Amino acid sequence: MAFALVRDGSGSTQVTLKKGTADPALFALFADLPRESVVEVEGTVRRSERANRGLELTPMRVEVVSRAEVPLPLGVVDKVGADLDTRLNHRVLDLRKPAVRAVFELRAALLTGFRTAFVRRGFLEIETPKLLRQGAEGGATLFGVDYFDRRAFLAQSPQLYKQMLIGAGFERVFEIAPAFRAEPSDTVRHITEFTSLDAEIGYVDGVEEVRGHLEAIVAETIASARSALAARGNPLAASLPEIALPLPRIPFRTAEEWLGRPGAERDLGAEDERAIGERVAKELRTPFYFVVDFPSAVKSQTFYARRQDADPRSTWYFDLDCRGLEIASGGLREHRLDRLTANLASAGLDPAKFDGYLEAFRFGMPPHGGWGLGVDRLVQALAGLANIRETRLFPRDRYRLDP
Ligand code: ATP
Ligand code: MG
């Protein structure tokens, strides 16, 4: 007997040849067919107890459309796992594994779900420039590029442009686009090219309006992804949580008490976020939660973050986390030009370099707020992946520009 599993995007089917009953030439071709070759098989479908899906195919004709080289640099059906670097070096073969492909079906279902949820709420999809004269998030993570006889930078976030569009009267906008950050440290939650899902809302009444949109959109998107994946038989459907709203809101002050450093007003690092996540899992039993009211001291570089009028030591900024991983950051923005300029100066930035942005605040700017959400981080959290690189088809990091 000779067996082969013939696989396509929808699954695999067993092809069986019996020596003696089959044409010897066909048997020989079949027996020495290298793994992962592309074939066209024509034959008879039979019920079979032994085969997966209860069916097997007895071929009458086998055509080798594209013969795979031997040996394969990476096994596709092997049970033993290769290390991540090897997998990423041979990503096309790696992506043939059904479990790897499942992650990208999840990713696509989330993107579709997000777009639907935004459009239902009257958000307009926008596309802002990725080649910029100035960064928004701080110089350390800017990628410079040669731009004819000038220096330009790759966008770290669409922050300034989505705010400018609020000034243009586009009341609700969203964008799903690449963001680039020259992350100097090699971590399992940072890559240099990620997909940022950004939203901005004008005429907001307060930060709760922003958080309300974000949590509802995330919950709705995950629910729609769950049904889309279940319909395809994707095993990740079962791991997508039901989300009860409203999500818990944990004041930053409380989070620092949990961390044993009350009132320290230090930014939350990865370890801190993990510790908060463990406490939430134990006490609140919810994967998603907000950490709210970040202190002004922590957001001093975030010049567009609005300070609370009643307590300027605190901002209206929040993070959305999932099981100890930061997924999104957002808040109310400073829409008053004098305070915005003062914030720029105290962040050590030259307001003259932001004149195009600041002009949007000079001729009428509604109060607004929004968020930036890392799509890759969300996929990582939902699929339970140890490394964010697994959420991208061809990830980019400090050392990897290929394939
Ligand atoms: P972190 O503190 O985890 O480095 P951040 O607070 O610097 O993230 P933000 O500026 O708040 O990031 O960006 C908004 C969101 O974009 C983050 O919550 C995260 O989901 C995502 N994000 C930011 N930087 C990266 C990165 N280098 N790789 C992947 N996702 C990222
Ligand atoms: Mg953040």
CSV table of C-alpha atoms and ligand atoms in Angstrom, one decimal:
chain,number,residue,atom,x,y,z
A,1,MET,CA,0.0,0.0,0.0
A,2,ALA,CA,1.1,3.6,-0.5
A,3,PHE,CA,-0.6,6.5,1.2
A,4,ALA,CA,-0.5,10.2,0.8
A,5,LEU,CA,-2.3,13.0,2.5
A,6,VAL,CA,-3.4,15.5,-0.1
A,7,ARG,CA,-4.0,18.9,1.5
A,8,ASP,CA,-5.5,22.2,0.3
A,9,GLY,CA,-6.8,25.2,2.1
A,10,SER,CA,-9.9,23.4,3.2
A,11,GLY,CA,-8.3,20.4,4.8
A,12,SER,CA,-6.7,17.1,3.8
A,13,THR,CA,-7.8,13.8,2.3
A,14,GLN,CA,-6.1,10.4,2.2
A,15,VAL,CA,-5.2,8.9,-1.1
A,16,THR,CA,-4.6,5.2,-1.1
A,17,LEU,CA,-2.9,2.9,-3.7
A,18,LYS,CA,-2.8,-0.9,-3.4
A,19,LYS,CA,0.2,-2.6,-5.0
A,20,GLY,CA,-1.0,-5.2,-7.5
A,21,THR,CA,-4.3,-3.6,-8.2
A,22,ALA,CA,-2.9,-0.3,-9.2
A,23,ASP,CA,-1.0,0.5,-12.4
A,24,PRO,CA,2.8,-0.1,-11.5
A,25,ALA,CA,3.9,3.2,-13.1
A,26,LEU,CA,1.4,5.0,-11.0
A,27,PHE,CA,2.5,3.2,-7.9
A,28,ALA,CA,6.1,4.0,-8.6
A,29,LEU,CA,5.5,7.7,-9.2
A,30,PHE,CA,3.3,7.8,-6.1
A,31,ALA,CA,5.8,6.0,-3.8
A,32,ASP,CA,8.6,8.3,-4.6
A,33,LEU,CA,6.7,11.6,-4.6
A,34,PRO,CA,8.5,14.1,-2.3
A,35,ARG,CA,6.5,15.6,0.5
A,36,GLU,CA,4.8,18.9,-0.1
A,37,SER,CA,4.8,18.6,-3.9
A,38,VAL,CA,1.8,20.0,-5.6
A,39,VAL,CA,-0.3,17.3,-7.3
A,40,GLU,CA,-3.4,16.9,-9.2
A,41,VAL,CA,-5.2,13.6,-8.4
A,42,GLU,CA,-8.2,12.1,-10.1
A,43,GLY,CA,-9.9,9.0,-8.8
A,44,THR,CA,-12.7,7.3,-7.0
A,45,VAL,CA,-13.9,8.5,-3.5
A,46,ARG,CA,-14.7,5.7,-1.1
A,47,ARG,CA,-15.9,5.5,2.5
A,48,SER,CA,-13.2,4.3,4.8
A,49,GLU,CA,-13.2,3.8,8.5
A,50,ARG,CA,-9.4,4.3,8.8
A,51,ALA,CA,-9.1,7.6,6.8
A,52,ASN,CA,-9.6,11.0,8.3
A,53,ARG,CA,-13.0,12.5,7.5
A,54,GLY,CA,-14.1,8.9,6.7
A,55,LEU,CA,-13.2,9.1,3.1
A,56,GLU,CA,-10.3,8.0,0.9
A,57,LEU,CA,-9.4,8.4,-2.7
A,58,THR,CA,-8.2,5.7,-5.0
A,59,PRO,CA,-6.4,7.5,-7.8
A,60,MET,CA,-6.6,6.7,-11.5
A,61,ARG,CA,-4.4,9.6,-12.5
A,62,VAL,CA,-1.7,11.5,-10.6
A,63,GLU,CA,0.0,14.5,-12.1
A,64,VAL,CA,2.9,16.1,-10.3
A,65,VAL,CA,2.3,19.8,-11.0
A,66,SER,CA,5.2,21.1,-9.0
A,67,ARG,CA,7.8,18.8,-7.4
A,68,ALA,CA,9.1,19.8,-4.0
A,69,GLU,CA,12.9,19.7,-3.4
A,70,VAL,CA,14.3,17.2,-0.8
A,71,PRO,CA,15.0,17.6,2.0
A,72,LEU,CA,12.5,20.1,3.3
A,73,PRO,CA,14.2,22.8,5.4
A,74,LEU,CA,11.2,22.6,7.7
A,75,GLY,CA,8.7,19.8,8.2
A,76,VAL,CA,5.1,20.8,7.7
A,77,VAL,CA,3.4,17.7,9.2
A,78,ASP,CA,6.1,16.7,11.7
A,79,LYS,CA,5.0,16.5,15.2
A,80,VAL,CA,8.3,17.9,16.6
A,81,GLY,CA,8.2,21.6,16.5
A,82,ALA,CA,11.1,23.7,15.0
A,83,ASP,CA,12.3,26.8,16.9
A,84,LEU,CA,10.7,30.1,15.9
A,85,ASP,CA,13.8,31.4,14.0
A,86,THR,CA,13.8,28.4,11.8
A,87,ARG,CA,10.1,28.7,11.3
A,88,LEU,CA,10.3,32.3,10.3
A,89,ASN,CA,13.3,31.7,8.0
A,90,HIS,CA,11.1,29.3,6.1
A,91,ARG,CA,7.9,31.0,6.7
A,92,VAL,CA,6.1,29.9,3.5
A,93,LEU,CA,6.4,26.3,4.6
A,94,ASP,CA,5.6,27.2,8.2
A,95,LEU,CA,2.4,28.9,7.0
A,96,ARG,CA,1.2,25.7,5.4
A,97,LYS,CA,0.6,24.2,8.9
A,98,PRO,CA,-3.1,24.3,9.7
A,99,ALA,CA,-2.5,25.6,13.2
A,100,VAL,CA,-0.3,28.4,11.9
A,101,ARG,CA,-2.8,29.3,9.2
A,102,ALA,CA,-5.6,29.3,11.9
A,103,VAL,CA,-3.9,32.4,13.5
A,104,PHE,CA,-4.2,34.3,10.2
A,105,GLU,CA,-7.9,33.4,9.8
A,106,LEU,CA,-8.4,34.8,13.3
A,107,ARG,CA,-6.5,37.9,12.4
A,108,ALA,CA,-8.6,38.4,9.2
A,109,ALA,CA,-11.8,37.7,11.1
A,110,LEU,CA,-10.9,40.4,13.6
A,111,LEU,CA,-10.1,42.9,11.0
A,112,THR,CA,-13.4,42.3,9.2
A,113,GLY,CA,-15.2,42.5,12.6
A,114,PHE,CA,-13.6,45.8,13.5
A,115,ARG,CA,-14.4,47.4,10.2
A,116,THR,CA,-18.0,46.3,10.5
A,117,ALA,CA,-18.3,47.5,14.1
A,118,PHE,CA,-16.8,50.9,13.2
A,119,VAL,CA,-18.9,51.4,10.2
A,120,ARG,CA,-22.1,50.5,12.1
A,121,ARG,CA,-21.3,53.3,14.5
A,122,GLY,CA,-20.8,55.9,11.8
A,123,PHE,CA,-17.0,55.9,11.8
A,124,LEU,CA,-15.3,56.9,8.6
A,125,GLU,CA,-12.3,54.9,7.5
A,126,ILE,CA,-9.2,57.1,6.9
A,127,GLU,CA,-5.7,56.7,5.6
A,128,THR,CA,-3.0,59.0,7.0
A,129,PRO,CA,0.5,59.5,5.7
A,130,LYS,CA,3.3,57.1,6.8
A,131,LEU,CA,6.1,59.3,5.7
A,132,LEU,CA,6.4,62.2,8.1
A,133,ARG,CA,8.5,65.2,8.9
A,134,GLN,CA,8.0,64.7,12.7
A,135,GLY,CA,7.2,61.8,15.0
A,136,ALA,CA,4.5,61.7,17.6
A,137,GLU,CA,5.7,59.2,20.2
A,138,GLY,CA,9.2,60.3,21.1
A,139,GLY,CA,12.5,60.3,19.2
A,140,ALA,CA,14.0,57.1,20.4
A,141,THR,CA,11.8,54.8,18.3
A,142,LEU,CA,11.7,56.8,15.1
A,143,PHE,CA,13.0,55.3,11.9
A,144,GLY,CA,14.6,57.9,9.7
A,145,VAL,CA,14.5,57.5,5.9
A,146,ASP,CA,16.2,59.4,3.1
A,147,TYR,CA,13.6,61.5,1.4
A,148,PHE,CA,15.3,63.1,-1.6
A,149,ASP,CA,17.6,65.7,-0.1
A,150,ARG,CA,15.8,65.7,3.2
A,151,ARG,CA,15.3,63.5,6.3
A,152,ALA,CA,11.9,62.0,6.8
A,153,PHE,CA,10.5,59.5,9.4
A,154,LEU,CA,8.2,56.5,9.3
A,155,ALA,CA,5.0,57.1,11.2
A,156,GLN,CA,5.0,55.6,14.7
A,157,SER,CA,1.3,56.2,14.9
A,158,PRO,CA,-1.4,58.2,13.1
A,159,GLN,CA,-2.0,60.2,16.2
A,160,LEU,CA,-1.5,63.8,15.0
A,161,TYR,CA,-3.3,63.2,11.7
A,162,LYS,CA,-6.4,61.6,13.2
A,163,GLN,CA,-6.6,64.6,15.5
A,164,MET,CA,-6.2,67.0,12.6
A,165,LEU,CA,-9.1,65.3,10.9
A,166,ILE,CA,-11.3,65.9,14.0
A,167,GLY,CA,-10.4,69.6,13.3
A,168,ALA,CA,-11.5,69.0,9.7
A,169,GLY,CA,-15.0,68.1,11.0
A,170,PHE,CA,-14.8,64.3,10.5
A,171,GLU,CA,-16.5,63.5,13.8
A,172,ARG,CA,-15.6,59.8,14.0
A,173,VAL,CA,-12.7,58.3,12.2
A,174,PHE,CA,-10.8,55.0,12.3
A,175,GLU,CA,-7.7,53.7,10.6
A,176,ILE,CA,-6.1,50.2,10.4
A,177,ALA,CA,-2.6,50.7,9.1
A,178,PRO,CA,1.1,49.9,9.7
A,179,ALA,CA,3.0,51.7,12.4
A,180,PHE,CA,6.8,51.6,12.7
A,181,ARG,CA,8.8,51.8,15.8
A,182,ALA,CA,12.6,51.3,16.2
A,183,GLU,CA,12.2,49.3,19.4
A,184,PRO,CA,15.7,48.9,20.7
A,185,SER,CA,14.9,46.0,23.0
A,186,ASP,CA,14.2,42.5,21.9
A,187,THR,CA,11.0,41.4,23.6
A,188,VAL,CA,8.1,39.0,22.8
A,189,ARG,CA,5.6,41.9,22.6
A,190,HIS,CA,7.4,44.3,20.4
A,191,ILE,CA,8.1,44.3,16.7
A,192,THR,CA,9.3,47.1,14.5
A,193,GLU,CA,6.3,47.0,12.1
A,194,PHE,CA,2.9,46.5,13.6
A,195,THR,CA,-0.7,47.1,12.7
A,196,SER,CA,-2.3,49.9,14.6
A,197,LEU,CA,-6.1,50.2,14.9
A,198,ASP,CA,-6.8,53.8,15.7
A,199,ALA,CA,-10.0,55.7,16.4
A,200,GLU,CA,-10.8,59.3,17.2
A,201,ILE,CA,-14.1,60.7,18.3
A,202,GLY,CA,-15.0,64.4,18.2
A,203,TYR,CA,-17.4,66.2,20.5
A,204,VAL,CA,-16.9,63.7,23.3
A,205,ASP,CA,-18.7,64.3,26.6
A,206,GLY,CA,-16.0,62.6,28.6
A,207,VAL,CA,-13.5,59.8,28.7
A,208,GLU,CA,-16.3,57.2,29.4
A,209,GLU,CA,-17.7,57.8,26.0
A,210,VAL,CA,-14.3,56.8,24.5
A,211,ARG,CA,-14.0,53.7,26.7
A,212,GLY,CA,-17.6,52.8,26.0
A,213,HIS,CA,-16.9,52.7,22.2
A,214,LEU,CA,-13.7,50.8,22.6
A,215,GLU,CA,-15.0,48.0,24.9
A,216,ALA,CA,-18.2,47.6,22.8
A,217,ILE,CA,-16.3,47.5,19.6
A,218,VAL,CA,-13.8,44.9,21.0
A,219,ALA,CA,-16.6,42.7,22.4
A,220,GLU,CA,-18.6,42.9,19.2
A,221,THR,CA,-15.6,42.1,17.1
A,222,ILE,CA,-14.5,39.1,19.1
A,223,ALA,CA,-18.1,37.8,19.0
A,224,SER,CA,-18.2,38.1,15.2
A,225,ALA,CA,-14.8,36.5,14.9
A,226,ARG,CA,-16.0,33.6,17.0
A,227,SER,CA,-18.9,32.8,14.7
A,228,ALA,CA,-16.8,33.3,11.6
A,229,LEU,CA,-14.2,30.9,12.8
A,230,ALA,CA,-16.6,28.4,14.1
A,231,ALA,CA,-18.3,28.3,10.7
A,232,ARG,CA,-14.9,27.4,9.2
A,233,GLY,CA,-14.1,24.8,11.8
A,234,ASN,CA,-11.2,26.9,13.1
A,235,PRO,CA,-10.2,25.5,16.5
A,236,LEU,CA,-9.4,29.0,17.8
A,237,ALA,CA,-13.1,29.8,17.8
A,238,ALA,CA,-13.3,28.0,21.1
A,239,SER,CA,-10.6,30.1,22.8
A,240,LEU,CA,-12.3,33.4,22.1
A,241,PRO,CA,-13.8,34.7,25.3
A,242,GLU,CA,-17.4,35.9,25.9
A,243,ILE,CA,-17.0,39.5,27.1
A,244,ALA,CA,-19.2,40.9,29.8
A,245,LEU,CA,-19.5,44.7,29.7
A,246,PRO,CA,-18.7,47.1,31.2
A,247,LEU,CA,-15.2,45.9,31.7
A,248,PRO,CA,-13.6,46.6,35.1
A,249,ARG,CA,-11.8,50.0,35.4
A,250,ILE,CA,-8.8,49.8,37.7
A,251,PRO,CA,-7.5,53.2,38.8
A,252,PHE,CA,-3.8,53.6,38.2
A,253,ARG,CA,-3.5,54.5,41.9
A,254,THR,CA,-5.0,51.1,42.9
A,255,ALA,CA,-2.7,49.2,40.4
A,256,GLU,CA,0.3,50.8,42.1
A,257,GLU,CA,-1.0,49.7,45.5
A,258,TRP,CA,-1.3,46.2,44.2
A,259,LEU,CA,2.2,46.4,43.0
A,260,GLY,CA,3.4,47.5,46.5
A,261,ARG,CA,4.5,51.0,45.4
A,262,PRO,CA,1.6,53.3,46.4
A,263,GLY,CA,1.8,56.7,44.9
A,264,ALA,CA,5.1,56.0,43.0
A,265,GLU,CA,3.6,57.3,39.7
A,266,ARG,CA,6.0,55.1,37.7
A,267,ASP,CA,5.0,53.8,34.3
A,268,LEU,CA,3.8,50.2,34.1
A,269,GLY,CA,6.4,47.8,32.7
A,270,ALA,CA,5.8,44.4,31.3
A,271,GLU,CA,6.3,42.7,34.7
A,272,ASP,CA,3.9,45.2,36.3
A,273,GLU,CA,1.3,44.5,33.7
A,274,ARG,CA,1.6,40.8,34.1
A,275,ALA,CA,1.2,41.1,37.9
A,276,ILE,CA,-1.9,43.2,37.5
A,277,GLY,CA,-3.2,40.7,35.0
A,278,GLU,CA,-2.8,37.8,37.5
A,279,ARG,CA,-4.6,39.7,40.2
A,280,VAL,CA,-7.5,40.6,37.9
A,281,ALA,CA,-7.7,36.9,36.7
A,282,LYS,CA,-7.9,35.8,40.3
A,283,GLU,CA,-10.3,38.4,41.7
A,284,LEU,CA,-12.3,39.6,38.7
A,285,ARG,CA,-12.2,36.6,36.4
A,286,THR,CA,-12.2,38.6,33.2
A,287,PRO,CA,-9.6,38.6,30.4
A,288,PHE,CA,-10.0,42.3,29.5
A,289,TYR,CA,-9.9,45.3,31.8
A,290,PHE,CA,-9.0,49.0,31.8
A,291,VAL,CA,-6.3,50.7,33.9
A,292,VAL,CA,-7.5,54.3,34.1
A,293,ASP,CA,-6.4,57.8,35.1
A,294,PHE,CA,-2.7,57.6,34.3
A,295,PRO,CA,-0.8,60.2,36.3
A,296,SER,CA,0.5,63.3,34.4
A,297,ALA,CA,4.0,62.4,35.5
A,298,VAL,CA,3.8,59.1,33.6
A,299,LYS,CA,2.4,60.8,30.5
A,300,SER,CA,4.7,63.8,30.5
A,301,GLN,CA,6.0,63.0,27.0
A,302,THR,CA,2.5,62.4,25.7
A,303,PHE,CA,1.9,66.1,25.0
A,304,TYR,CA,-1.5,65.6,23.5
A,305,ALA,CA,-2.9,63.8,26.6
A,306,ARG,CA,-5.4,65.9,28.4
A,307,ARG,CA,-4.8,66.6,32.1
A,308,GLN,CA,-7.9,66.4,34.4
A,309,ASP,CA,-9.1,69.9,35.0
A,310,ALA,CA,-10.0,69.2,38.7
A,311,ASP,CA,-6.7,67.3,39.3
A,312,PRO,CA,-3.9,68.2,36.9
A,313,ARG,CA,-1.7,65.6,38.4
A,314,SER,CA,-3.8,63.0,36.6
A,315,THR,CA,-4.7,62.6,32.9
A,316,TRP,CA,-7.8,61.2,31.3
A,317,TYR,CA,-5.6,58.4,29.9
A,318,PHE,CA,-6.2,54.7,30.1
A,319,ASP,CA,-4.8,51.3,28.9
A,320,LEU,CA,-6.9,48.4,27.8
A,321,ASP,CA,-5.1,45.1,28.8
A,322,CYS,CA,-5.8,41.5,28.2
A,323,ARG,CA,-4.4,38.9,30.6
A,324,GLY,CA,-1.5,41.1,31.6
A,325,LEU,CA,-0.7,42.4,28.1
A,326,GLU,CA,-1.2,46.0,27.0
A,327,ILE,CA,-3.5,46.0,24.0
A,328,ALA,CA,-4.5,49.6,23.6
A,329,SER,CA,-3.8,53.1,25.0
A,330,GLY,CA,-6.1,56.0,24.7
A,331,GLY,CA,-7.8,58.9,26.4
A,332,LEU,CA,-9.0,62.5,26.0
A,333,ARG,CA,-6.8,64.8,24.0
A,334,GLU,CA,-5.9,68.4,24.8
A,335,HIS,CA,-7.9,70.5,22.4
A,336,ARG,CA,-7.0,73.9,23.8
A,337,LEU,CA,-4.1,75.4,21.9
A,338,ASP,CA,-2.5,77.3,24.8
A,339,ARG,CA,-2.3,74.1,27.0
A,340,LEU,CA,-1.2,72.0,24.1
A,341,THR,CA,1.6,74.4,23.3
A,342,ALA,CA,2.6,74.4,27.0
A,343,ASN,CA,2.6,70.6,27.1
A,344,LEU,CA,4.8,70.5,24.0
A,345,ALA,CA,7.3,72.8,25.7
A,346,SER,CA,7.3,70.8,29.0
A,347,ALA,CA,7.9,67.7,26.9
A,348,GLY,CA,11.0,69.4,25.6
A,349,LEU,CA,9.7,69.6,22.0
A,350,ASP,CA,9.9,72.6,19.7
A,351,PRO,CA,6.3,73.8,18.9
A,352,ALA,CA,7.7,75.3,15.6
A,353,LYS,CA,8.2,71.7,14.4
A,354,PHE,CA,4.5,71.0,14.9
A,355,ASP,CA,3.1,74.0,13.1
A,356,GLY,CA,1.0,71.9,10.6
A,357,TYR,CA,-0.5,70.0,13.5
A,358,LEU,CA,-1.0,73.1,15.7
A,359,GLU,CA,-2.8,75.0,12.9
A,360,ALA,CA,-5.6,72.5,13.2
A,361,PHE,CA,-6.2,73.8,16.8
A,362,ARG,CA,-6.3,77.5,15.8
A,363,PHE,CA,-9.5,77.7,13.9
A,364,GLY,CA,-11.9,75.7,16.0
A,365,MET,CA,-11.2,72.2,17.5
A,366,PRO,CA,-13.9,70.2,19.2
A,367,PRO,CA,-13.1,68.2,22.4
A,368,HIS,CA,-12.0,64.8,21.3
A,369,GLY,CA,-10.5,61.5,22.4
A,370,GLY,CA,-9.6,58.1,21.0
A,371,TRP,CA,-7.2,55.2,21.2
A,372,GLY,CA,-4.6,53.2,19.4
A,373,LEU,CA,-4.9,49.4,19.6
A,374,GLY,CA,-2.2,47.0,18.5
A,375,VAL,CA,-3.9,44.4,16.3
A,376,ASP,CA,-0.9,42.1,16.7
A,377,ARG,CA,-1.1,42.2,20.5
A,378,LEU,CA,-4.8,41.4,20.4
A,379,VAL,CA,-4.2,38.4,18.1
A,380,GLN,CA,-1.3,37.3,20.4
A,381,ALA,CA,-3.5,37.5,23.5
A,382,LEU,CA,-6.5,35.8,22.0
A,383,ALA,CA,-4.6,33.0,20.3
A,384,GLY,CA,-2.4,32.5,23.4
A,385,LEU,CA,0.9,33.0,21.5
A,386,ALA,CA,4.1,33.3,23.4
A,387,ASN,CA,5.7,35.6,20.8
A,388,ILE,CA,4.1,38.5,18.9
A,389,ARG,CA,6.1,37.5,15.8
A,390,GLU,CA,3.8,34.6,15.3
A,391,THR,CA,0.9,37.0,14.7
A,392,ARG,CA,2.5,38.4,11.5
A,393,LEU,CA,3.0,36.7,8.2
A,394,PHE,CA,6.5,38.1,7.8
A,395,PRO,CA,7.4,39.8,11.0
A,396,ARG,CA,10.0,42.6,11.3
A,397,ASP,CA,12.2,43.1,14.2
A,398,ARG,CA,15.6,44.5,15.0
A,399,TYR,CA,17.4,41.6,13.4
A,400,ARG,CA,14.9,40.4,10.8
A,401,LEU,CA,14.2,42.0,7.5
A,402,ASP,CA,13.9,38.7,5.5
A,403,PRO,CA,11.9,37.0,4.2
B,1,ATP,P1,4.5,49.4,25.3
B,1,ATP,O1,4.5,50.2,26.6
B,1,ATP,O2,4.0,48.0,25.4
B,1,ATP,O3,5.9,49.4,24.5
B,1,ATP,P2,3.3,51.7,24.2
B,1,ATP,O4,2.6,52.2,25.4
B,1,ATP,O5,4.6,52.4,23.9
B,1,ATP,O6,3.5,50.1,24.3
B,1,ATP,P3,1.4,53.0,22.5
B,1,ATP,O7,2.1,54.1,22.1
B,1,ATP,O8,0.4,53.1,23.7
B,1,ATP,O9,2.4,51.8,22.9
B,1,ATP,O10,0.7,52.3,21.3
B,1,ATP,C1,-0.6,51.8,21.2
B,1,ATP,C2,-0.7,50.3,21.1
B,1,ATP,O11,0.1,49.9,20.0
B,1,ATP,C3,-0.1,49.6,22.3
B,1,ATP,O12,-1.0,49.4,23.3
B,1,ATP,C4,0.3,48.2,21.6
B,1,ATP,O13,-0.9,47.4,21.5
B,1,ATP,C5,0.7,48.6,20.2
B,1,ATP,N1,2.2,48.7,20.1
B,1,ATP,C6,3.0,49.7,20.4
B,1,ATP,N2,4.2,49.5,20.1
B,1,ATP,C7,4.3,48.2,19.6
B,1,ATP,C8,5.3,47.4,19.1
B,1,ATP,N3,6.5,47.8,19.0
B,1,ATP,N4,4.9,46.2,18.6
B,1,ATP,C9,3.7,45.8,18.6
B,1,ATP,N5,2.6,46.5,19.1
B,1,ATP,C10,2.9,47.7,19.6
B,2,MG,MG,0.6,52.5,25.7
